[in-house]
């Protein structure tokens, strides 16, 4: 306990601070807890009139600083009201806008603020909701504020503070530019409060904020309010990653963990403990880590629930819940189960019963009642919201989630488990970065509830504990700008400030600030690479002849072989599609590869015309589901025919068992004499390839005994030359790059009539300035050319969907379309896109993304009032049905664009009316619930 003298000194300090910072003292009295040092420092800077950038770990309490800005705006002082432009108008009261990156966060923050300040003082503006927008405190998504700034909204009068929560979102490559637009365009009188996760270049970001916003204090805190302990689960044994805090600072892995993992890896390599049976003869059996139900059970026994278990796959999350249910796990009491059912039933009353069955409601509820749930973007939004609510209340104990849970909503846990340290980023499987690791494990430890948080990494032979230690100890999460000018931004900037001032504004962006700083380092790297290329060239030199010429032949041959292989793959795919289209009910076929390899009987040929055929089959292993051309490396061959009962239900286990037994009883070979493999089509010899090979054999360097050594050096040189050329392009492109891009965009818009020759914005340009979508120019061209005129509401929804939808993964073949007006409108859209892309290529601009037809059928059928089951089945998905969450998300985006069309001044009244009818047709069932929520 402190002495009386120390207590007296502390009281004196508090009194001095209270007199110096009266607003903060007043604010702190209502909090009910003591402010941390970083919170106090940031709030004091705000009260002094400075802007502030706060960087602190997840859960550290950054939002307190944002709430203090709200307090300052509401508190006001007699001399504080913002004077109006006209002296006859009374002074405007001070306002605070609180911006967040996602609607879920805005809704959450709105309810928090209403509970604290009252509904009359707080408003909410998102794409879905507009509540009390003239209130002194308004919570909104960042895009809403950007749109207000461009429109010169009267709501900006009296704006004194803007809080940008999760400002590190400006690194997001799709939406990050919006944050920079807001920061640059806010009036100078507005004080900016930026709240960010811990980033390693906070000073650089703050330097930029000072240049565009004036005085900005930087407050960085690395301290976690709840200590985080790192562990590794190796088989059935749990180890601490570090022996103590000192070892953690030095990245020194616990010696016992290192010894045990090395010993386990050695035993695996030697094949000790191999089980007999298939694969026993192979060296080094496959490692089987702890089962997911066992991990959850272990966490439960050790008092580490509630837990979030990150599995970087939607299917993996759903499978994990099923595995836990099959293992008989039950983590809830009877009272908790009753409360869970009450909460769920109260939230899903608006969803029709038939839709609930399609959505797997009963299986999902069974998992919830046992305290288990999945959480990923493919789920229906209301299902995700229920999982979040139950988890925060401690009713759901274990959530299997993809990394999207690490972003946004406040959903902390006592423990976080990482099943793997590799994730699929949409293009390839990549290692987690230290920043991602910190973000995921940052969920562990609930302030005010847990004494400590726990992060557990599940070990596998590919996981080096020292690598995990590096991830856990590194604080490298640099903020990188994703800002680039768009067509919409260009017309808005020119219309607001004029062309030349607009260029100056772009030059003041964080993107240009970072680019100018990085050029020096890039130029040095080019110089080093050039010297290395010369050294590689000397090693590749051959005394028999010109090795560069010889190596060029080798490269040409490799390129030609790849092109031929791709052509063969396309032919195989076409043959597989044609064979599946010919199938009839009762045909017995062989699925040659994949998880469902073996014999199968066709239950439904699925020749509905929604893109590639996906027949419903029953395998001899009793699995029923749809197969796609991707499962067939050779054309599907009908081996026999059997009778399928007229009212056969593939959902009945008994019916599946009987029919599968009949398939097995045919006596056909399950694998057709070989296990999978690709068919080798005998094709005629490629003449160009033959010629190249002949030239290669006759080249003098072909006879060199050191030919392969030379080739290795030549290959290294080729790769380094390619990398160096990219670096040179980056150096030349970075200096003044944004202004050059802006000039090219202005030239293209002028040529197409959106800007006049004198720089004025035309009527078409004003229409473009109110279109907020990635394909803004393409949408504007479709509206100007009347591409969507004369369509019915459902047809308009389908036609519009192609400019907003983007499939999660590339699909080789083009999706089909409803025949007639929709197909015609989409063809015209594709033609316009081709014209725009050609213009962009000619000017060196980033191409507008090609329209994606994959959502046309689902939204068309939904807008026509068809059942959810049919709608989800008509999606152009690789893995079968479209997930309900994806359907809702893309349908909301279609509605958003239709709303912009209905409000556009540059289109016909008929099209505006049709857009409103299409919105009404889409907003039903699961969409109507989502809208009201």
Coordinates of N, CA and C in Angstrom, one line a residue, residues 756-841:
X756 N -16.2 18.2 -70.1 CA -16.1 19.1 -71.3 C -14.7 19.4 -71.5
X757 N -14.3 19.9 -72.7 CA -13.0 20.3 -73.1 C -12.4 21.4 -72.1
X758 N -13.3 22.2 -71.6 CA -12.8 23.2 -70.7 C -12.7 22.8 -69.2
X759 N -13.0 21.5 -69.0 CA -12.8 20.9 -67.7 C -14.1 20.9 -66.9
X760 N -15.2 21.4 -67.4 CA -16.5 21.4 -66.7 C -17.1 20.0 -66.8
X761 N -17.9 19.7 -65.7 CA -18.5 18.3 -65.7 C -19.9 18.4 -66.4
X762 N -20.1 17.5 -67.3 CA -21.3 17.5 -68.1 C -22.4 16.8 -67.4
X763 N -23.6 16.7 -68.0 CA -24.7 16.0 -67.3 C -24.4 14.5 -67.1
X764 N -23.8 13.9 -68.1 CA -23.4 12.5 -68.0 C -22.3 12.4 -66.9
X765 N -21.5 13.3 -66.7 CA -20.5 13.3 -65.7 C -21.1 13.4 -64.3
X766 N -22.2 14.2 -64.2 CA -22.9 14.3 -62.9 C -23.5 13.0 -62.6
X767 N -24.1 12.3 -63.6 CA -24.7 11.0 -63.3 C -23.6 10.0 -62.9
X768 N -22.4 10.0 -63.5 CA -21.3 9.1 -63.1 C -20.8 9.4 -61.7
X769 N -20.9 10.7 -61.3 CA -20.5 11.1 -60.0 C -21.3 10.6 -58.9
X770 N -22.5 10.0 -59.2 CA -23.4 9.5 -58.2 C -23.5 8.0 -58.3
X771 N -22.6 7.3 -59.0 CA -22.5 5.9 -59.1 C -21.4 5.4 -58.3
X772 N -21.6 4.7 -57.3 CA -20.6 4.2 -56.3 C -20.5 2.7 -56.5
X773 N -19.7 2.3 -57.4 CA -19.4 0.8 -57.6 C -18.1 0.7 -58.3
X774 N -17.5 -0.5 -58.2 CA -16.2 -0.7 -58.8 C -16.2 -0.5 -60.3
X775 N -17.3 -0.9 -61.0 CA -17.4 -0.7 -62.4 C -18.2 0.5 -62.8
X776 N -17.9 1.7 -62.1 CA -18.7 2.9 -62.2 C -18.9 3.4 -63.7
X777 N -17.8 3.4 -64.5 CA -17.9 3.9 -65.8 C -18.7 2.9 -66.7
X778 N -18.6 1.6 -66.5 CA -19.4 0.7 -67.3 C -20.9 0.9 -67.0
X779 N -21.2 1.1 -65.7 CA -22.6 1.3 -65.4 C -23.1 2.6 -66.0
X780 N -22.3 3.6 -66.0 CA -22.7 4.9 -66.6 C -22.9 4.7 -68.1
X781 N -22.1 4.0 -68.8 CA -22.2 3.7 -70.2 C -23.5 3.0 -70.5
X782 N -23.8 1.9 -69.7 CA -25.0 1.2 -69.9 C -26.2 2.0 -69.7
X783 N -26.2 3.0 -68.8 CA -27.3 3.9 -68.6 C -27.5 4.8 -69.7
X784 N -26.4 5.4 -70.2 CA -26.4 6.4 -71.3 C -26.9 5.7 -72.6
X785 N -26.4 4.5 -72.8 CA -26.8 3.8 -74.1 C -28.1 3.1 -74.1
X786 N -28.8 3.2 -72.9 CA -30.1 2.5 -72.8 C -30.1 1.0 -72.8
X787 N -29.0 0.4 -72.4 CA -28.8 -1.0 -72.4 C -29.8 -1.7 -71.6
X788 N -30.2 -1.1 -70.4 CA -31.1 -1.8 -69.5 C -32.6 -1.3 -69.6
X789 N -32.8 -0.4 -70.7 CA -34.2 0.0 -70.9 C -35.1 -1.1 -71.4
X790 N -36.4 -1.1 -71.0 CA -37.4 -2.0 -71.5 C -37.3 -3.4 -70.8
X791 N -36.5 -3.6 -69.8 CA -36.4 -4.9 -69.1 C -37.5 -4.9 -68.0
X792 N -37.9 -6.1 -67.7 CA -38.8 -6.3 -66.5 C -38.0 -6.2 -65.3
X793 N -38.6 -6.1 -64.1 CA -37.8 -6.0 -62.8 C -36.9 -7.1 -62.6
X794 N -37.3 -8.4 -62.9 CA -36.4 -9.5 -62.7 C -35.3 -9.5 -63.7
X795 N -35.6 -9.1 -64.9 CA -34.6 -9.1 -66.0 C -33.6 -8.0 -65.7
X796 N -34.0 -6.8 -65.1 CA -33.1 -5.8 -64.8 C -32.2 -6.2 -63.7
X797 N -32.7 -6.9 -62.7 CA -31.9 -7.4 -61.6 C -30.8 -8.3 -62.1
X798 N -31.1 -9.2 -63.0 CA -30.1 -10.1 -63.6 C -29.1 -9.4 -64.4
X799 N -29.5 -8.4 -65.2 CA -28.6 -7.7 -66.1 C -27.6 -6.8 -65.3
X800 N -28.1 -6.2 -64.2 CA -27.3 -5.4 -63.3 C -26.3 -6.2 -62.6
X801 N -26.7 -7.5 -62.2 CA -25.8 -8.3 -61.4 C -24.5 -8.5 -62.0
X802 N -24.4 -8.5 -63.3 CA -23.1 -8.9 -63.9 C -22.0 -7.9 -63.7
X803 N -22.4 -6.6 -63.3 CA -21.3 -5.6 -63.1 C -20.9 -5.5 -61.6
X804 N -21.7 -6.2 -60.7 CA -21.3 -6.2 -59.3 C -20.7 -7.5 -58.8
X805 N -21.2 -8.6 -59.4 CA -20.8 -9.9 -58.8 C -19.4 -10.3 -59.2
X806 N -18.7 -11.0 -58.3 CA -17.4 -11.5 -58.6 C -17.3 -12.8 -57.9
X807 N -17.1 -13.9 -58.7 CA -17.0 -15.2 -58.1 C -15.8 -15.4 -57.2
X808 N -15.9 -16.2 -56.2 CA -14.8 -16.4 -55.2 C -13.6 -17.0 -55.9
X809 N -13.8 -17.9 -56.9 CA -12.7 -18.5 -57.6 C -13.1 -18.6 -59.1
X810 N -12.0 -18.6 -59.9 CA -12.2 -18.5 -61.3 C -12.9 -19.8 -61.8
X811 N -13.9 -19.7 -62.7 CA -14.5 -20.9 -63.3 C -14.2 -20.8 -64.8
X812 N -13.8 -21.9 -65.3 CA -13.3 -21.9 -66.7 C -14.4 -21.5 -67.7
X813 N -15.6 -22.1 -67.6 CA -16.6 -21.8 -68.6 C -17.5 -20.7 -68.2
X814 N -18.1 -20.0 -69.2 CA -19.0 -18.9 -68.9 C -20.3 -19.4 -68.5
X815 N -20.9 -18.7 -67.5 CA -22.2 -19.1 -67.0 C -23.3 -18.8 -68.0
X816 N -24.4 -19.6 -67.9 CA -25.5 -19.4 -68.9 C -26.3 -18.2 -68.4
X817 N -27.2 -17.8 -69.2 CA -28.1 -16.6 -68.9 C -29.5 -17.0 -69.3
X818 N -30.5 -16.3 -68.6 CA -31.9 -16.4 -69.1 C -32.0 -15.9 -70.5
X819 N -32.7 -16.7 -71.4 CA -32.7 -16.3 -72.8 C -33.6 -15.1 -73.0
X820 N -33.4 -14.4 -74.1 CA -34.2 -13.3 -74.4 C -33.6 -11.9 -74.0
X821 N -34.4 -11.0 -73.4 CA -33.9 -9.7 -73.1 C -32.6 -9.7 -72.2
X822 N -32.6 -10.6 -71.2 CA -31.4 -10.6 -70.3 C -30.1 -10.9 -71.1
X823 N -30.2 -11.9 -71.9 CA -29.0 -12.3 -72.7 C -28.6 -11.2 -73.6
X824 N -29.6 -10.5 -74.2 CA -29.2 -9.4 -75.1 C -28.6 -8.3 -74.4
X825 N -29.2 -7.9 -73.2 CA -28.6 -6.8 -72.4 C -27.2 -7.1 -71.9
X826 N -27.0 -8.4 -71.5 CA -25.6 -8.7 -71.0 C -24.6 -8.7 -72.2
X827 N -25.0 -9.2 -73.4 CA -24.1 -9.2 -74.5 C -23.7 -7.7 -74.8
X828 N -24.7 -6.8 -74.8 CA -24.4 -5.4 -75.0 C -23.5 -4.8 -74.0
X829 N -23.7 -5.3 -72.7 CA -22.8 -4.8 -71.6 C -21.4 -5.3 -71.8
X830 N -21.3 -6.6 -72.2 CA -19.9 -7.1 -72.5 C -19.2 -6.4 -73.7
X831 N -20.0 -6.0 -74.7 CA -19.5 -5.2 -75.8 C -19.0 -3.9 -75.3
X832 N -19.7 -3.2 -74.5 CA -19.3 -1.9 -73.9 C -18.1 -2.1 -73.0
X833 N -18.0 -3.2 -72.3 CA -16.8 -3.4 -71.4 C -15.6 -3.6 -72.3
X834 N -15.8 -4.3 -73.5 CA -14.6 -4.5 -74.4 C -14.1 -3.1 -74.9
X835 N -15.1 -2.2 -75.2 CA -14.7 -0.9 -75.7 C -13.9 -0.1 -74.6
X836 N -14.4 -0.2 -73.4 CA -13.8 0.6 -72.3 C -12.4 0.0 -72.0
X837 N -12.3 -1.4 -72.0 CA -11.0 -2.0 -71.7 C -10.0 -1.6 -72.8
X838 N -10.4 -1.5 -74.0 CA -9.5 -1.2 -75.1 C -9.0 0.3 -74.9
X839 N -9.9 1.2 -74.5 CA -9.5 2.6 -74.2 C -8.5 2.6 -73.0
X840 N -8.8 1.8 -72.0 CA -8.0 1.8 -70.8 C -6.6 1.2 -71.2
X841 N -6.5 0.2 -72.0 CA -5.2 -0.4 -72.4 C -4.4 0.6 -73.2

